[in-house]
Coordinates of C-alpha atoms in Angstrom, one line a residue:
Chain K
S1 CA 6.8 -0.3 -49.9
A2 CA 6.2 2.0 -52.9
V3 CA 8.2 1.3 -56.1
I4 CA 10.0 4.5 -57.2
S5 CA 11.6 5.1 -60.6
Q6 CA 13.8 8.0 -61.8
K7 CA 14.8 9.1 -65.3
P8 CA 17.4 9.5 -66.4
S9 CA 19.6 7.2 -64.3
R10 CA 22.7 9.2 -65.3
D11 CA 23.6 12.1 -67.6
I12 CA 26.6 14.1 -68.6
C13 CA 25.7 17.7 -69.4
Q14 CA 27.5 20.8 -70.4
R15 CA 28.0 23.9 -68.3
G16 CA 25.1 26.4 -68.7
T17 CA 22.5 23.9 -69.8
S18 CA 19.5 22.5 -67.8
L19 CA 18.4 19.0 -67.0
T20 CA 15.0 17.8 -65.8
I21 CA 14.8 14.7 -63.7
Q22 CA 11.6 12.7 -63.4
C23 CA 10.3 10.7 -60.4
Q24 CA 7.4 8.3 -60.7
V25 CA 5.8 6.3 -57.9
D26 CA 3.6 3.3 -58.4
S27 CA 1.1 4.3 -55.7
Q28 CA -0.3 7.4 -54.1
V29 CA 2.0 8.9 -51.5
T30 CA 1.7 11.8 -49.1
M31 CA 5.0 13.5 -49.4
M32 CA 7.7 13.7 -52.1
F33 CA 11.2 15.0 -51.5
W34 CA 14.3 15.8 -53.6
Y35 CA 17.7 15.3 -52.1
R36 CA 21.3 15.8 -53.3
Q37 CA 24.2 13.6 -52.4
Q38 CA 27.7 14.7 -53.3
P39 CA 30.5 12.2 -53.6
G40 CA 31.3 10.7 -50.2
Q41 CA 28.8 12.9 -48.5
S42 CA 25.5 12.3 -46.7
L43 CA 22.1 13.4 -48.1
T44 CA 21.0 17.1 -48.2
L45 CA 17.4 17.9 -48.7
I46 CA 16.7 20.3 -51.5
A47 CA 13.0 20.7 -51.2
T48 CA 9.6 19.2 -50.5
A49 CA 7.5 18.8 -53.7
N50 CA 3.9 19.9 -52.9
Q51 CA 1.1 18.7 -55.1
G52 CA -0.4 21.6 -57.1
S53 CA 1.6 24.3 -55.5
E54 CA 5.1 25.7 -55.2
A55 CA 7.7 23.5 -53.6
T56 CA 9.1 24.3 -50.1
Y57 CA 12.8 24.9 -50.4
E58 CA 15.5 24.3 -47.7
S59 CA 18.0 27.0 -46.8
G60 CA 20.5 27.4 -49.6
F61 CA 18.3 26.2 -52.4
V62 CA 16.1 28.5 -54.6
I63 CA 13.4 27.9 -57.1
D64 CA 15.2 29.7 -59.9
K65 CA 18.0 27.1 -59.7
F66 CA 16.0 24.0 -58.8
P67 CA 12.4 24.4 -60.1
I68 CA 10.2 21.6 -59.0
S69 CA 6.8 20.4 -60.2
R70 CA 4.3 17.9 -58.7
P71 CA 1.2 17.8 -60.8
N72 CA -0.3 14.8 -59.1
L73 CA 0.2 12.4 -56.2
T74 CA 2.6 10.0 -58.0
F75 CA 4.8 12.2 -60.2
S76 CA 7.4 15.0 -59.7
T77 CA 10.2 16.6 -61.6
L78 CA 13.3 18.5 -60.5
T79 CA 15.2 20.7 -63.0
V80 CA 18.8 21.6 -62.4
S81 CA 19.1 25.0 -64.2
N82 CA 22.2 26.7 -65.6
M83 CA 24.4 24.0 -64.5
S84 CA 28.0 24.3 -63.3
P85 CA 30.5 21.6 -62.4
E86 CA 29.6 22.2 -58.7
D87 CA 26.1 20.7 -59.5
S88 CA 27.7 17.3 -60.3
S89 CA 26.1 15.0 -57.8
I90 CA 23.5 12.3 -57.3
Y91 CA 19.9 13.5 -57.1
L92 CA 17.5 11.4 -55.3
C93 CA 13.7 11.4 -55.1
S94 CA 12.1 10.0 -51.9
V95 CA 8.5 9.5 -50.8
T96 CA 6.5 8.9 -47.6
E97 CA 3.5 6.6 -47.9
I98 CA 0.1 7.2 -46.3
S99 CA 0.1 6.4 -42.6
R100 CA 3.9 5.8 -42.6
Y101 CA 6.8 7.8 -41.2
E102 CA 9.8 6.5 -43.1
Q103 CA 11.0 7.7 -46.4
Y104 CA 11.7 5.4 -49.4
F105 CA 14.2 6.4 -52.0
G106 CA 14.3 6.2 -55.8
P107 CA 17.5 4.8 -57.5
G108 CA 18.9 8.2 -58.0
T109 CA 20.2 10.2 -61.0
R110 CA 23.9 10.6 -61.3
L111 CA 24.7 14.0 -62.9
T112 CA 28.1 15.0 -64.2
V113 CA 28.5 18.6 -65.5
T114 CA 31.6 19.3 -67.7
Chain S
G1 CA 20.7 23.5 -35.7
Q2 CA 20.1 19.8 -35.3
N3 CA 23.6 18.3 -35.4
I4 CA 23.7 14.6 -35.8
D5 CA 27.0 12.8 -35.0
Q6 CA 28.1 9.4 -36.1
P7 CA 31.6 7.8 -36.4
T8 CA 33.0 8.2 -39.8
E9 CA 34.3 4.7 -40.3
M10 CA 34.2 1.4 -38.6
T11 CA 35.8 -2.0 -39.4
A12 CA 34.6 -5.4 -38.1
T13 CA 35.2 -9.1 -38.9
E14 CA 32.8 -11.4 -40.6
G15 CA 30.6 -13.2 -38.0
A16 CA 31.2 -10.5 -35.4
I17 CA 28.8 -7.9 -33.8
V18 CA 29.2 -4.2 -34.4
Q19 CA 27.4 -1.3 -32.8
I20 CA 27.1 2.0 -34.7
N21 CA 26.2 5.0 -32.5
C22 CA 24.3 8.1 -33.3
T23 CA 23.8 11.2 -31.1
Y24 CA 21.4 14.1 -31.8
Q25 CA 19.9 17.2 -30.3
T26 CA 16.8 16.2 -28.3
S27 CA 14.7 19.4 -28.7
G28 CA 11.7 18.8 -30.9
F29 CA 12.6 15.1 -31.5
N30 CA 9.9 13.2 -33.3
G31 CA 11.5 9.9 -34.5
L32 CA 14.8 8.4 -35.6
F33 CA 15.5 6.3 -38.6
W34 CA 18.4 4.1 -39.8
Y35 CA 19.2 3.6 -43.5
Q36 CA 21.7 1.3 -45.2
Q37 CA 23.4 2.6 -48.4
H38 CA 25.7 0.4 -50.5
A39 CA 28.1 2.2 -52.8
G40 CA 26.5 3.5 -55.9
E41 CA 23.0 2.7 -54.7
A42 CA 20.1 4.5 -53.0
P43 CA 19.6 4.3 -49.2
T44 CA 17.3 1.6 -48.0
F45 CA 15.2 1.9 -44.9
L46 CA 16.2 -0.3 -42.0
S47 CA 14.4 0.8 -38.8
Y48 CA 12.3 3.4 -37.0
N49 CA 12.4 4.3 -33.3
V50 CA 10.2 6.8 -31.6
L51 CA 9.9 5.3 -28.1
D52 CA 12.8 4.3 -25.8
G53 CA 14.0 0.8 -26.1
L54 CA 15.2 -1.8 -28.6
E55 CA 13.6 -2.7 -31.9
E56 CA 14.7 -6.0 -33.3
K57 CA 14.6 -7.1 -37.0
G58 CA 16.5 -10.2 -37.7
R59 CA 20.2 -9.6 -37.5
F60 CA 19.6 -5.8 -37.1
S61 CA 18.5 -4.1 -34.0
S62 CA 18.1 -0.4 -33.2
F63 CA 18.0 1.2 -29.8
L64 CA 16.8 4.7 -28.7
S65 CA 17.2 6.7 -25.5
R66 CA 15.3 10.0 -26.0
S67 CA 16.5 11.6 -22.8
K68 CA 20.1 11.1 -23.8
G69 CA 19.7 11.9 -27.5
Y70 CA 21.3 8.6 -28.3
S71 CA 20.6 5.7 -30.7
Y72 CA 22.6 2.8 -31.9
L73 CA 22.3 0.2 -34.7
L74 CA 23.4 -3.3 -33.8
L75 CA 24.4 -5.7 -36.5
K76 CA 24.9 -9.3 -35.5
E77 CA 26.5 -12.2 -37.4
L78 CA 28.2 -9.8 -39.8
Q79 CA 28.3 -10.8 -43.4
M80 CA 30.5 -9.4 -46.2
K81 CA 27.3 -7.9 -47.8
D82 CA 26.9 -5.7 -44.7
S83 CA 29.8 -3.5 -45.9
A84 CA 28.0 -0.2 -46.6
S85 CA 27.3 3.2 -45.2
Y86 CA 24.8 3.4 -42.4
L87 CA 22.9 6.7 -42.1
C88 CA 21.1 7.9 -39.0
A89 CA 18.2 10.4 -39.7
V90 CA 16.1 12.4 -37.2
K91 CA 12.7 13.8 -37.7
Y92 CA 12.0 17.0 -35.8
Y93 CA 8.5 18.4 -35.2
G94 CA 7.6 20.8 -38.0
Q95 CA 10.7 19.9 -40.0
N96 CA 11.8 17.3 -42.4
F97 CA 14.4 14.6 -41.9
V98 CA 17.9 15.6 -41.0
F99 CA 20.5 13.0 -42.0
G100 CA 23.7 12.4 -40.2
P101 CA 27.1 12.2 -41.9
G102 CA 26.9 8.4 -42.2
T103 CA 29.2 5.6 -40.9
R104 CA 31.1 3.6 -43.5
L105 CA 31.3 0.0 -42.3
S106 CA 33.9 -2.4 -43.7
V107 CA 33.4 -6.1 -43.0
L108 CA 36.6 -8.1 -43.3
P109 CA 36.9 -11.8 -43.9

């Protein structure tokens, strides 16, 4: 399966600031996704990162708060904007490989907003 | 919506067998996936079912009944390292994955 890396692995940020999380895959993949996982909870899909076009957001998530880029087939970024303590969570990148159905996850970014 | 139900917590003994159930809404079903997630780590893919029946992978097996909207993950010869959360996820046509709430499994010595 694809090897996925995320940067940073964790960060502590102040309220009102923004953080950009990077996701890099070692091979070309068809789909890239961004999830949020709050403590003790399951995964919630934020958006699908589309190559060269605007991301597709799930209900409850908007581009102004979570802008996403995907300039090529192996790289994507998620920005958490104007952060508040409620944004404290783990943010996970996942991918689907060509001709496969399952998703593989990156190691995650643990964000704490103070 | 596509509600997915799993038991919240389960406990079993080392060496035993445990079955973790998952129920889901059948309309638009296009595949079911099981993931394992250890505390503080990312989910790892375990199995994929799209047709009825049992898929076996070593100590882990996954079963699907599409007509009943039901799946289970069977873990045999439990080991302490199997203590983790197990997530059921369903793919619906025209939509992305929907993850269940997860089942936290504790394996006791």
